[in-house]
Amino acid sequence: MSSFLTREGTYSLLHPPLPNASLPLTYEEPETWYTDTQTQDLLAVINACLHNLYDVQRAKSIFDRMRERPNHPGLDTRVYNAFINSYIGMATTKDPNNREYWVENAWELYEAMKRDGAERIAPNAGTYAALFVAWVRCVAPPMIA
């Protein structure tokens, strides 16, 4: 064992990989790499407003203003899913009297994600799970046992 521990280590030098021939030589750089301070502040306010459905209307107004800017760096699928979940929560627990309004907002947000428009936000498994919960809680007929 002692001879193993005292021997000199061997090293391998690897050259950097060659460029992939199928990729274009030039590509479009993202508009920003990091979000600016104002965007981080707005996202913090949105998170606070959506927490426990505290002030969803205020969060929605901030979110709608952020969506007006194409390719906004702070908006991603996670933020969209948080709004869909909040809208469904409002429809089922906090504001069931306006259920149609909240479900319609959730559906419109999903439709905006599906379109290949300026937003370029793709739905993921979490999006479909939230919509399934919305369907079960708001649309599906009750199960008869």
mmCIF file of N, CA and C in Angstrom:
data_model
loop_
_atom_site.group_PDB
_atom_site.id
_atom_site.type_symbol
_atom_site.label_atom_id
_atom_site.label_comp_id
_atom_site.label_asym_id
_atom_site.label_seq_id
_atom_site.Cartn_x
_atom_site.Cartn_y
_atom_site.Cartn_z
ATOM 1 N N MET A 1 0.820 -1.182 0.000
ATOM 2 C CA MET A 1 0.000 0.000 0.000
ATOM 3 C C MET A 1 0.872 1.257 0.000
ATOM 4 N N SER A 2 1.982 1.215 0.731
ATOM 5 C CA SER A 2 2.837 2.401 0.815
ATOM 6 C C SER A 2 3.463 2.736 -0.540
ATOM 7 N N SER A 3 3.788 1.708 -1.336
ATOM 8 C CA SER A 3 4.351 1.992 -2.661
ATOM 9 C C SER A 3 3.317 2.658 -3.572
ATOM 10 N N PHE A 4 2.070 2.307 -3.403
ATOM 11 C CA PHE A 4 1.002 2.914 -4.197
ATOM 12 C C PHE A 4 0.848 4.393 -3.843
ATOM 13 N N LEU A 5 0.930 4.694 -2.555
ATOM 14 C CA LEU A 5 0.735 6.069 -2.109
ATOM 15 C C LEU A 5 1.912 6.976 -2.448
ATOM 16 N N THR A 6 3.106 6.431 -2.597
ATOM 17 C CA THR A 6 4.281 7.265 -2.860
ATOM 18 C C THR A 6 4.628 7.394 -4.333
ATOM 19 N N ARG A 7 3.979 6.667 -5.190
ATOM 20 C CA ARG A 7 4.316 6.748 -6.613
ATOM 21 C C ARG A 7 3.847 8.079 -7.196
ATOM 22 N N GLU A 8 4.484 8.481 -8.279
ATOM 23 C CA GLU A 8 4.105 9.728 -8.946
ATOM 24 C C GLU A 8 2.825 9.509 -9.743
ATOM 25 N N GLY A 9 1.982 10.502 -9.725
ATOM 26 C CA GLY A 9 0.727 10.405 -10.464
ATOM 27 C C GLY A 9 0.940 10.605 -11.948
ATOM 28 N N THR A 10 0.071 10.018 -12.730
ATOM 29 C CA THR A 10 0.131 10.205 -14.177
ATOM 30 C C THR A 10 -0.954 11.196 -14.577
ATOM 31 N N TYR A 11 -0.635 12.002 -15.534
ATOM 32 C CA TYR A 11 -1.572 13.020 -15.984
ATOM 33 C C TYR A 11 -1.846 12.846 -17.467
ATOM 34 N N SER A 12 -3.049 13.153 -17.844
ATOM 35 C CA SER A 12 -3.424 13.130 -19.257
ATOM 36 C C SER A 12 -3.803 14.540 -19.666
ATOM 37 N N LEU A 13 -3.255 14.988 -20.757
ATOM 38 C CA LEU A 13 -3.619 16.293 -21.294
ATOM 39 C C LEU A 13 -4.608 16.081 -22.428
ATOM 40 N N LEU A 14 -5.750 16.690 -22.291
ATOM 41 C CA LEU A 14 -6.790 16.568 -23.307
ATOM 42 C C LEU A 14 -6.903 17.882 -24.061
ATOM 43 N N HIS A 15 -6.968 17.791 -25.350
ATOM 44 C CA HIS A 15 -7.147 19.000 -26.150
ATOM 45 C C HIS A 15 -8.607 19.428 -26.086
ATOM 46 N N PRO A 16 -8.884 20.703 -26.310
ATOM 47 C CA PRO A 16 -10.280 21.138 -26.312
ATOM 48 C C PRO A 16 -11.030 20.465 -27.453
ATOM 49 N N PRO A 17 -12.314 20.220 -27.263
ATOM 50 C CA PRO A 17 -13.069 19.548 -28.321
ATOM 51 C C PRO A 17 -13.170 20.413 -29.570
ATOM 52 N N LEU A 18 -13.233 19.764 -30.696
ATOM 53 C CA LEU A 18 -13.393 20.466 -31.964
ATOM 54 C C LEU A 18 -14.814 20.997 -32.068
ATOM 55 N N PRO A 19 -15.013 22.089 -32.786
ATOM 56 C CA PRO A 19 -16.374 22.613 -32.934
ATOM 57 C C PRO A 19 -17.259 21.623 -33.678
ATOM 58 N N ASN A 20 -18.507 21.636 -33.299
ATOM 59 C CA ASN A 20 -19.483 20.773 -33.940
ATOM 60 C C ASN A 20 -19.788 21.339 -35.325
ATOM 61 N N ALA A 21 -19.626 20.537 -36.341
ATOM 62 C CA ALA A 21 -19.815 21.013 -37.717
ATOM 63 C C ALA A 21 -21.268 21.366 -38.007
ATOM 64 N N SER A 22 -22.201 20.781 -37.265
ATOM 65 C CA SER A 22 -23.610 21.039 -37.546
ATOM 66 C C SER A 22 -24.078 22.373 -36.962
ATOM 67 N N LEU A 23 -23.321 22.953 -36.036
ATOM 68 C CA LEU A 23 -23.716 24.221 -35.443
ATOM 69 C C LEU A 23 -23.277 25.379 -36.328
ATOM 70 N N PRO A 24 -24.070 26.442 -36.380
ATOM 71 C CA PRO A 24 -23.650 27.597 -37.174
ATOM 72 C C PRO A 24 -22.446 28.276 -36.525
ATOM 73 N N LEU A 25 -21.638 28.922 -37.347
ATOM 74 C CA LEU A 25 -20.453 29.594 -36.823
ATOM 75 C C LEU A 25 -20.818 30.835 -36.022
ATOM 76 N N THR A 26 -21.930 31.444 -36.352
ATOM 77 C CA THR A 26 -22.394 32.594 -35.592
ATOM 78 C C THR A 26 -23.749 32.253 -35.002
ATOM 79 N N TYR A 27 -24.029 32.791 -33.870
ATOM 80 C CA TYR A 27 -25.315 32.579 -33.234
ATOM 81 C C TYR A 27 -25.742 33.883 -32.586
ATOM 82 N N GLU A 28 -27.029 33.960 -32.348
ATOM 83 C CA GLU A 28 -27.575 35.177 -31.779
ATOM 84 C C GLU A 28 -27.330 35.179 -30.276
ATOM 85 N N GLU A 29 -26.663 36.209 -29.803
ATOM 86 C CA GLU A 29 -26.374 36.308 -28.377
ATOM 87 C C GLU A 29 -27.645 36.707 -27.637
ATOM 88 N N PRO A 30 -27.817 36.215 -26.421
ATOM 89 C CA PRO A 30 -28.984 36.641 -25.651
ATOM 90 C C PRO A 30 -28.915 38.134 -25.354
ATOM 91 N N GLU A 31 -30.091 38.720 -25.172
ATOM 92 C CA GLU A 31 -30.148 40.158 -24.942
ATOM 93 C C GLU A 31 -29.421 40.534 -23.649
ATOM 94 N N THR A 32 -29.656 39.785 -22.596
ATOM 95 C CA THR A 32 -28.967 40.023 -21.328
ATOM 96 C C THR A 32 -28.626 38.685 -20.697
ATOM 97 N N TRP A 33 -27.559 38.676 -19.952
ATOM 98 C CA TRP A 33 -27.171 37.447 -19.252
ATOM 99 C C TRP A 33 -27.748 37.430 -17.851
ATOM 100 N N TYR A 34 -27.811 38.566 -17.208
ATOM 101 C CA TYR A 34 -28.334 38.665 -15.853
ATOM 102 C C TYR A 34 -29.442 39.707 -15.847
ATOM 103 N N THR A 35 -30.390 39.515 -14.966
ATOM 104 C CA THR A 35 -31.468 40.492 -14.882
ATOM 105 C C THR A 35 -30.965 41.746 -14.183
ATOM 106 N N ASP A 36 -31.550 42.864 -14.561
ATOM 107 C CA ASP A 36 -31.163 44.120 -13.939
ATOM 108 C C ASP A 36 -31.822 44.243 -12.564
ATOM 109 N N THR A 37 -31.415 45.232 -11.809
ATOM 110 C CA THR A 37 -31.900 45.401 -10.442
ATOM 111 C C THR A 37 -33.397 45.657 -10.411
ATOM 112 N N GLN A 38 -33.887 46.450 -11.343
ATOM 113 C CA GLN A 38 -35.315 46.753 -11.371
ATOM 114 C C GLN A 38 -36.126 45.478 -11.589
ATOM 115 N N THR A 39 -35.678 44.617 -12.479
ATOM 116 C CA THR A 39 -36.382 43.363 -12.733
ATOM 117 C C THR A 39 -36.355 42.476 -11.501
ATOM 118 N N GLN A 40 -35.229 42.402 -10.830
ATOM 119 C CA GLN A 40 -35.145 41.599 -9.612
ATOM 120 C C GLN A 40 -36.099 42.125 -8.548
ATOM 121 N N ASP A 41 -36.199 43.447 -8.436
ATOM 122 C CA ASP A 41 -37.129 44.038 -7.478
ATOM 123 C C ASP A 41 -38.574 43.705 -7.838
ATOM 124 N N LEU A 42 -38.902 43.804 -9.120
ATOM 125 C CA LEU A 42 -40.265 43.493 -9.548
ATOM 126 C C LEU A 42 -40.601 42.023 -9.291
ATOM 127 N N LEU A 43 -39.655 41.138 -9.558
ATOM 128 C CA LEU A 43 -39.896 39.716 -9.301
ATOM 129 C C LEU A 43 -40.053 39.444 -7.808
ATOM 130 N N ALA A 44 -39.328 40.174 -6.971
ATOM 131 C CA ALA A 44 -39.480 40.014 -5.524
ATOM 132 C C ALA A 44 -40.867 40.459 -5.070
ATOM 133 N N VAL A 45 -41.349 41.567 -5.622
ATOM 134 C CA VAL A 45 -42.698 42.036 -5.285
ATOM 135 C C VAL A 45 -43.738 41.025 -5.765
ATOM 136 N N ILE A 46 -43.552 40.492 -6.968
ATOM 137 C CA ILE A 46 -44.479 39.485 -7.492
ATOM 138 C C ILE A 46 -44.503 38.266 -6.579
ATOM 139 N N ASN A 47 -43.330 37.787 -6.176
ATOM 140 C CA ASN A 47 -43.280 36.621 -5.288
ATOM 141 C C ASN A 47 -43.989 36.890 -3.972
ATOM 142 N N ALA A 48 -43.787 38.084 -3.411
ATOM 143 C CA ALA A 48 -44.446 38.428 -2.156
ATOM 144 C C ALA A 48 -45.962 38.502 -2.334
ATOM 145 N N CYS A 49 -46.405 39.052 -3.446
ATOM 146 C CA CYS A 49 -47.845 39.178 -3.691
ATOM 147 C C CYS A 49 -48.507 37.829 -3.950
ATOM 148 N N LEU A 50 -47.802 36.934 -4.614
ATOM 149 C CA LEU A 50 -48.384 35.625 -4.918
ATOM 150 C C LEU A 50 -48.340 34.674 -3.727
ATOM 151 N N HIS A 51 -47.453 34.926 -2.766
ATOM 152 C CA HIS A 51 -47.343 34.043 -1.604
ATOM 153 C C HIS A 51 -48.666 34.013 -0.845
ATOM 154 N N ASN A 52 -49.197 32.845 -0.666
ATOM 155 C CA ASN A 52 -50.494 32.635 -0.003
ATOM 156 C C ASN A 52 -51.609 33.467 -0.635
ATOM 157 N N LEU A 53 -51.462 33.771 -1.925
ATOM 158 C CA LEU A 53 -52.460 34.533 -2.684
ATOM 159 C C LEU A 53 -52.750 35.881 -2.023
ATOM 160 N N TYR A 54 -51.702 36.520 -1.501
ATOM 161 C CA TYR A 54 -51.863 37.750 -0.723
ATOM 162 C C TYR A 54 -52.454 38.880 -1.554
ATOM 163 N N ASP A 55 -51.865 39.188 -2.708
ATOM 164 C CA ASP A 55 -52.349 40.288 -3.549
ATOM 165 C C ASP A 55 -52.110 39.928 -5.017
ATOM 166 N N VAL A 56 -52.901 39.007 -5.514
ATOM 167 C CA VAL A 56 -52.709 38.488 -6.868
ATOM 168 C C VAL A 56 -52.991 39.566 -7.908
ATOM 169 N N GLN A 57 -53.943 40.445 -7.645
ATOM 170 C CA GLN A 57 -54.245 41.514 -8.609
ATOM 171 C C GLN A 57 -53.035 42.429 -8.817
ATOM 172 N N ARG A 58 -52.365 42.789 -7.739
ATOM 173 C CA ARG A 58 -51.177 43.649 -7.866
ATOM 174 C C ARG A 58 -50.072 42.918 -8.625
ATOM 175 N N ALA A 59 -49.858 41.653 -8.287
ATOM 176 C CA ALA A 59 -48.843 40.864 -8.995
ATOM 177 C C ALA A 59 -49.187 40.764 -10.473
ATOM 178 N N LYS A 60 -50.470 40.595 -10.772
ATOM 179 C CA LYS A 60 -50.907 40.482 -12.167
ATOM 180 C C LYS A 60 -50.629 41.775 -12.928
ATOM 181 N N SER A 61 -50.866 42.922 -12.302
ATOM 182 C CA SER A 61 -50.620 44.192 -13.004
ATOM 183 C C SER A 61 -49.122 44.379 -13.275
ATOM 184 N N ILE A 62 -48.265 44.014 -12.327
ATOM 185 C CA ILE A 62 -46.815 44.100 -12.547
ATOM 186 C C ILE A 62 -46.399 43.142 -13.651
ATOM 187 N N PHE A 63 -46.915 41.925 -13.580
ATOM 188 C CA PHE A 63 -46.593 40.889 -14.564
ATOM 189 C C PHE A 63 -47.010 41.314 -15.971
ATOM 190 N N ASP A 64 -48.203 41.889 -16.093
ATOM 191 C CA ASP A 64 -48.681 42.335 -17.407
ATOM 192 C C ASP A 64 -47.784 43.435 -17.982
ATOM 193 N N ARG A 65 -47.309 44.338 -17.124
ATOM 194 C CA ARG A 65 -46.377 45.379 -17.601
ATOM 195 C C ARG A 65 -45.049 44.771 -18.032
ATOM 196 N N MET A 66 -44.583 43.767 -17.313
ATOM 197 C CA MET A 66 -43.323 43.116 -17.687
ATOM 198 C C MET A 66 -43.463 42.373 -19.012
ATOM 199 N N ARG A 67 -44.634 41.802 -19.254
ATOM 200 C CA ARG A 67 -44.856 41.043 -20.487
ATOM 201 C C ARG A 67 -44.908 41.933 -21.718
ATOM 202 N N GLU A 68 -45.153 43.222 -21.539
ATOM 203 C CA GLU A 68 -45.196 44.135 -22.682
ATOM 204 C C GLU A 68 -43.828 44.281 -23.338
ATOM 205 N N ARG A 69 -42.774 44.058 -22.586
ATOM 206 C CA ARG A 69 -41.415 44.148 -23.140
ATOM 207 C C ARG A 69 -41.051 42.791 -23.745
ATOM 208 N N PRO A 70 -40.771 42.739 -25.045
ATOM 209 C CA PRO A 70 -40.443 41.457 -25.673
ATOM 210 C C PRO A 70 -39.158 40.859 -25.100
ATOM 211 N N ASN A 71 -39.158 39.559 -24.923
ATOM 212 C CA ASN A 71 -37.995 38.815 -24.405
ATOM 213 C C ASN A 71 -37.500 39.368 -23.071
ATOM 214 N N HIS A 72 -38.415 39.660 -22.194
ATOM 215 C CA HIS A 72 -38.035 40.198 -20.888
ATOM 216 C C HIS A 72 -37.174 39.170 -20.160
ATOM 217 N N PRO A 73 -35.996 39.574 -19.658
ATOM 218 C CA PRO A 73 -35.084 38.589 -19.069
ATOM 219 C C PRO A 73 -35.582 37.960 -17.778
ATOM 220 N N GLY A 74 -36.515 38.590 -17.094
ATOM 221 C CA GLY A 74 -36.990 38.042 -15.827
ATOM 222 C C GLY A 74 -38.127 37.060 -15.954
ATOM 223 N N LEU A 75 -38.674 36.936 -17.136
ATOM 224 C CA LEU A 75 -39.837 36.068 -17.312
ATOM 225 C C LEU A 75 -39.415 34.734 -17.898
ATOM 226 N N ASP A 76 -39.808 33.683 -17.226
ATOM 227 C CA ASP A 76 -39.542 32.341 -17.717
ATOM 228 C C ASP A 76 -40.735 31.453 -17.372
ATOM 229 N N THR A 77 -40.639 30.198 -17.711
ATOM 230 C CA THR A 77 -41.750 29.270 -17.506
ATOM 231 C C THR A 77 -42.126 29.171 -16.036
ATOM 232 N N ARG A 78 -41.150 29.249 -15.164
ATOM 233 C CA ARG A 78 -41.417 29.153 -13.725
ATOM 234 C C ARG A 78 -42.344 30.276 -13.259
ATOM 235 N N VAL A 79 -42.119 31.489 -13.741
ATOM 236 C CA VAL A 79 -42.946 32.633 -13.358
ATOM 237 C C VAL A 79 -44.357 32.463 -13.920
ATOM 238 N N TYR A 80 -44.450 32.045 -15.165
ATOM 239 C CA TYR A 80 -45.766 31.825 -15.770
ATOM 240 C C TYR A 80 -46.532 30.751 -15.006
ATOM 241 N N ASN A 81 -45.855 29.669 -14.631
ATOM 242 C CA ASN A 81 -46.519 28.602 -13.876
ATOM 243 C C ASN A 81 -46.981 29.094 -12.509
ATOM 244 N N ALA A 82 -46.196 29.960 -11.874
ATOM 245 C CA ALA A 82 -46.599 30.515 -10.583
ATOM 246 C C ALA A 82 -47.898 31.305 -10.728
ATOM 247 N N PHE A 83 -48.030 32.038 -11.818
ATOM 248 C CA PHE A 83 -49.265 32.789 -12.037
ATOM 249 C C PHE A 83 -50.437 31.862 -12.342
ATOM 250 N N ILE A 84 -50.219 30.853 -13.150
ATOM 251 C CA ILE A 84 -51.307 29.911 -13.435
ATOM 252 C C ILE A 84 -51.778 29.257 -12.141
ATOM 253 N N ASN A 85 -50.842 28.822 -11.302
ATOM 254 C CA ASN A 85 -51.211 28.212 -10.018
ATOM 255 C C ASN A 85 -51.944 29.202 -9.121
ATOM 256 N N SER A 86 -51.510 30.453 -9.117
ATOM 257 C CA SER A 86 -52.174 31.465 -8.294
ATOM 258 C C SER A 86 -53.580 31.752 -8.798
ATOM 259 N N TYR A 87 -53.741 31.830 -10.104
ATOM 260 C CA TYR A 87 -55.076 32.059 -10.656
ATOM 261 C C TYR A 87 -56.018 30.919 -10.279
ATOM 262 N N ILE A 88 -55.521 29.699 -10.348
ATOM 263 C CA ILE A 88 -56.357 28.555 -9.982
ATOM 264 C C ILE A 88 -56.654 28.583 -8.488
ATOM 265 N N GLY A 89 -55.666 28.966 -7.692
ATOM 266 C CA GLY A 89 -55.900 29.093 -6.254
ATOM 267 C C GLY A 89 -56.953 30.138 -5.942
ATOM 268 N N MET A 90 -56.911 31.252 -6.648
ATOM 269 C CA MET A 90 -57.932 32.284 -6.450
ATOM 270 C C MET A 90 -59.310 31.765 -6.841
ATOM 271 N N ALA A 91 -59.373 31.021 -7.931
ATOM 272 C CA ALA A 91 -60.662 30.512 -8.410
ATOM 273 C C ALA A 91 -61.262 29.486 -7.466
ATOM 274 N N THR A 92 -60.423 28.750 -6.770
ATOM 275 C CA THR A 92 -60.947 27.647 -5.957
ATOM 276 C C THR A 92 -61.005 27.942 -4.471
ATOM 277 N N THR A 93 -60.169 28.844 -3.961
ATOM 278 C CA THR A 93 -60.154 29.045 -2.509
ATOM 279 C C THR A 93 -60.450 30.477 -2.082
ATOM 280 N N LYS A 94 -59.712 31.435 -2.594
ATOM 281 C CA LYS A 94 -59.803 32.792 -2.058
ATOM 282 C C LYS A 94 -60.917 33.635 -2.678
ATOM 283 N N ASP A 95 -61.205 33.429 -3.944
ATOM 284 C CA ASP A 95 -62.215 34.246 -4.627
ATOM 285 C C ASP A 95 -63.092 33.372 -5.523
ATOM 286 N N PRO A 96 -63.802 32.398 -4.940
ATOM 287 C CA PRO A 96 -64.606 31.504 -5.786
ATOM 288 C C PRO A 96 -65.785 32.200 -6.468
ATOM 289 N N ASN A 97 -66.173 33.382 -5.995
ATOM 290 C CA ASN A 97 -67.267 34.105 -6.648
ATOM 291 C C ASN A 97 -66.871 34.591 -8.037
ATOM 292 N N ASN A 98 -65.579 34.797 -8.263
ATOM 293 C CA ASN A 98 -65.074 35.220 -9.569
ATOM 294 C C ASN A 98 -64.309 34.093 -10.246
ATOM 295 N N ARG A 99 -64.772 32.888 -10.057
ATOM 296 C CA ARG A 99 -64.078 31.703 -10.581
ATOM 297 C C ARG A 99 -63.844 31.802 -12.079
ATOM 298 N N GLU A 100 -64.849 32.222 -12.824
ATOM 299 C CA GLU A 100 -64.722 32.290 -14.283
ATOM 300 C C GLU A 100 -63.605 33.254 -14.701
ATOM 301 N N TYR A 101 -63.510 34.393 -14.023
ATOM 302 C CA TYR A 101 -62.468 35.379 -14.328
ATOM 303 C C TYR A 101 -61.076 34.785 -14.139
ATOM 304 N N TRP A 102 -60.853 34.092 -13.022
ATOM 305 C CA TRP A 102 -59.530 33.550 -12.723
ATOM 306 C C TRP A 102 -59.172 32.382 -13.629
ATOM 307 N N VAL A 103 -60.134 31.520 -13.905
ATOM 308 C CA VAL A 103 -59.853 30.395 -14.805
ATOM 309 C C VAL A 103 -59.562 30.915 -16.211
ATOM 310 N N GLU A 104 -60.292 31.928 -16.629
ATOM 311 C CA GLU A 104 -60.047 32.521 -17.947
ATOM 312 C C GLU A 104 -58.642 33.130 -18.023
ATOM 313 N N ASN A 105 -58.208 33.799 -16.952
ATOM 314 C CA ASN A 105 -56.842 34.349 -16.923
ATOM 315 C C ASN A 105 -55.797 33.249 -17.014
ATOM 316 N N ALA A 106 -56.022 32.152 -16.305
ATOM 317 C CA ALA A 106 -55.071 31.032 -16.360
ATOM 318 C C ALA A 106 -55.012 30.463 -17.772
ATOM 319 N N TRP A 107 -56.171 30.303 -18.391
ATOM 320 C CA TRP A 107 -56.201 29.737 -19.738
ATOM 321 C C TRP A 107 -55.555 30.678 -20.758
ATOM 322 N N GLU A 108 -55.810 31.975 -20.635
ATOM 323 C CA GLU A 108 -55.192 32.946 -21.551
ATOM 324 C C GLU A 108 -53.672 32.949 -21.413
ATOM 325 N N LEU A 109 -53.190 32.787 -20.187
ATOM 326 C CA LEU A 109 -51.745 32.739 -19.980
ATOM 327 C C LEU A 109 -51.153 31.488 -20.618
ATOM 328 N N TYR A 110 -51.856 30.374 -20.491
ATOM 329 C CA TYR A 110 -51.399 29.142 -21.149
ATOM 330 C C TYR A 110 -51.391 29.314 -22.662
ATOM 331 N N GLU A 111 -52.425 29.922 -23.210
ATOM 332 C CA GLU A 111 -52.488 30.155 -24.656
ATOM 333 C C GLU A 111 -51.332 31.050 -25.115
ATOM 334 N N ALA A 112 -50.979 32.051 -24.304
ATOM 335 C CA ALA A 112 -49.844 32.916 -24.651
ATOM 336 C C ALA A 112 -48.541 32.124 -24.636
ATOM 337 N N MET A 113 -48.432 31.157 -23.738
ATOM 338 C CA MET A 113 -47.230 30.318 -23.691
ATOM 339 C C MET A 113 -47.152 29.423 -24.923
ATOM 340 N N LYS A 114 -48.286 28.932 -25.370
ATOM 341 C CA LYS A 114 -48.325 28.005 -26.504
ATOM 342 C C LYS A 114 -47.975 28.678 -27.819
ATOM 343 N N ARG A 115 -48.383 29.941 -27.959
ATOM 344 C CA ARG A 115 -48.121 30.658 -29.210
ATOM 345 C C ARG A 115 -46.634 30.883 -29.384
ATOM 346 N N ASP A 116 -46.202 30.853 -30.623
ATOM 347 C CA ASP A 116 -44.815 31.195 -30.935
ATOM 348 C C ASP A 116 -44.744 32.685 -31.230
ATOM 349 N N GLY A 117 -44.978 33.477 -30.223
ATOM 350 C CA GLY A 117 -44.985 34.919 -30.414
ATOM 351 C C GLY A 117 -43.767 35.565 -29.804
ATOM 352 N N ALA A 118 -43.952 36.783 -29.364
ATOM 353 C CA ALA A 118 -42.834 37.550 -28.827
ATOM 354 C C ALA A 118 -42.365 37.020 -27.477
ATOM 355 N N GLU A 119 -43.245 36.317 -26.751
ATOM 356 C CA GLU A 119 -42.880 35.894 -25.400
ATOM 357 C C GLU A 119 -41.933 34.703 -25.391
ATOM 358 N N ARG A 120 -42.088 33.793 -26.302
ATOM 359 C CA ARG A 120 -41.228 32.613 -26.426
ATOM 360 C C ARG A 120 -41.054 31.869 -25.100
ATOM 361 N N ILE A 121 -42.137 31.638 -24.409
ATOM 362 C CA ILE A 121 -42.129 30.861 -23.169
ATOM 363 C C ILE A 121 -42.871 29.570 -23.466
ATOM 364 N N ALA A 122 -42.201 28.451 -23.300
ATOM 365 C CA ALA A 122 -42.804 27.160 -23.625
ATOM 366 C C ALA A 122 -43.393 26.522 -22.369
ATOM 367 N N PRO A 123 -44.595 25.950 -22.476
ATOM 368 C CA PRO A 123 -45.155 25.230 -21.331
ATOM 369 C C PRO A 123 -44.330 23.983 -21.032
ATOM 370 N N ASN A 124 -44.290 23.608 -19.758
ATOM 371 C CA ASN A 124 -43.586 22.390 -19.368
ATOM 372 C C ASN A 124 -44.540 21.486 -18.589
ATOM 373 N N ALA A 125 -44.016 20.452 -17.980
ATOM 374 C CA ALA A 125 -44.860 19.498 -17.253
ATOM 375 C C ALA A 125 -45.607 20.180 -16.110
ATOM 376 N N GLY A 126 -44.969 21.148 -15.448
ATOM 377 C CA GLY A 126 -45.632 21.875 -14.372
ATOM 378 C C GLY A 126 -46.826 22.674 -14.863
ATOM 379 N N THR A 127 -46.721 23.205 -16.069
ATOM 380 C CA THR A 127 -47.833 23.950 -16.663
ATOM 381 C C THR A 127 -49.028 23.033 -16.871
ATOM 382 N N TYR A 128 -48.771 21.871 -17.459
ATOM 383 C CA TYR A 128 -49.860 20.938 -17.725
ATOM 384 C C TYR A 128 -50.442 20.364 -16.435
ATOM 385 N N ALA A 129 -49.612 20.179 -15.426
ATOM 386 C CA ALA A 129 -50.115 19.704 -14.131
ATOM 387 C C ALA A 129 -51.050 20.742 -13.516
ATOM 388 N N ALA A 130 -50.675 22.017 -13.587
ATOM 389 C CA ALA A 130 -51.523 23.079 -13.046
ATOM 390 C C ALA A 130 -52.848 23.161 -13.794
ATOM 391 N N LEU A 131 -52.803 23.008 -15.118
ATOM 392 C CA LEU A 131 -54.038 23.050 -15.897
ATOM 393 C C LEU A 131 -54.915 21.839 -15.610
ATOM 394 N N PHE A 132 -54.298 20.696 -15.352
ATOM 395 C CA PHE A 132 -55.078 19.515 -14.990
ATOM 396 C C PHE A 132 -55.759 19.724 -13.637
ATOM 397 N N VAL A 133 -55.045 20.313 -12.689
ATOM 398 C CA VAL A 133 -55.644 20.633 -11.390
ATOM 399 C C VAL A 133 -56.809 21.596 -11.587
ATOM 400 N N ALA A 134 -56.636 22.579 -12.462
ATOM 401 C CA ALA A 134 -57.716 23.526 -12.741
ATOM 402 C C ALA A 134 -58.927 22.805 -13.306
ATOM 403 N N TRP A 135 -58.691 21.878 -14.210
ATOM 404 C CA TRP A 135 -59.805 21.144 -14.805
ATOM 405 C C TRP A 135 -60.518 20.311 -13.746
ATOM 406 N N VAL A 136 -59.762 19.643 -12.892
ATOM 407 C CA VAL A 136 -60.367 18.795 -11.860
ATOM 408 C C VAL A 136 -61.159 19.633 -10.872
ATOM 409 N N ARG A 137 -60.619 20.763 -10.464
ATOM 410 C CA ARG A 137 -61.275 21.576 -9.434
ATOM 411 C C ARG A 137 -62.395 22.458 -9.963
ATOM 412 N N CYS A 138 -62.306 22.864 -11.221
ATOM 413 C CA CYS A 138 -63.232 23.883 -11.714
ATOM 414 C C CYS A 138 -64.178 23.410 -12.805
ATOM 415 N N VAL A 139 -63.807 22.378 -13.547
ATOM 416 C CA VAL A 139 -64.590 22.021 -14.721
ATOM 417 C C VAL A 139 -65.189 20.628 -14.621
ATOM 418 N N ALA A 140 -64.409 19.676 -14.163
ATOM 419 C CA ALA A 140 -64.831 18.276 -14.179
ATOM 420 C C ALA A 140 -66.063 18.075 -13.308
ATOM 421 N N PRO A 141 -66.999 17.235 -13.770
ATOM 422 C CA PRO A 141 -68.163 16.935 -12.938
ATOM 423 C C PRO A 141 -67.727 16.128 -11.714
ATOM 424 N N PRO A 142 -68.431 16.282 -10.602
ATOM 425 C CA PRO A 142 -68.047 15.528 -9.407
ATOM 426 C C PRO A 142 -68.205 14.027 -9.636
ATOM 427 N N MET A 143 -67.306 13.281 -9.033
ATOM 428 C CA MET A 143 -67.346 11.821 -9.153
ATOM 429 C C MET A 143 -68.453 11.275 -8.255
ATOM 430 N N ILE A 144 -69.221 10.353 -8.788
ATOM 431 C CA ILE A 144 -70.287 9.716 -8.013
ATOM 432 C C ILE A 144 -69.761 8.384 -7.514
ATOM 433 N N ALA A 145 -69.803 8.192 -6.213
ATOM 434 C CA ALA A 145 -69.268 6.951 -5.636
ATOM 435 C C ALA A 145 -70.317 5.873 -5.592
#
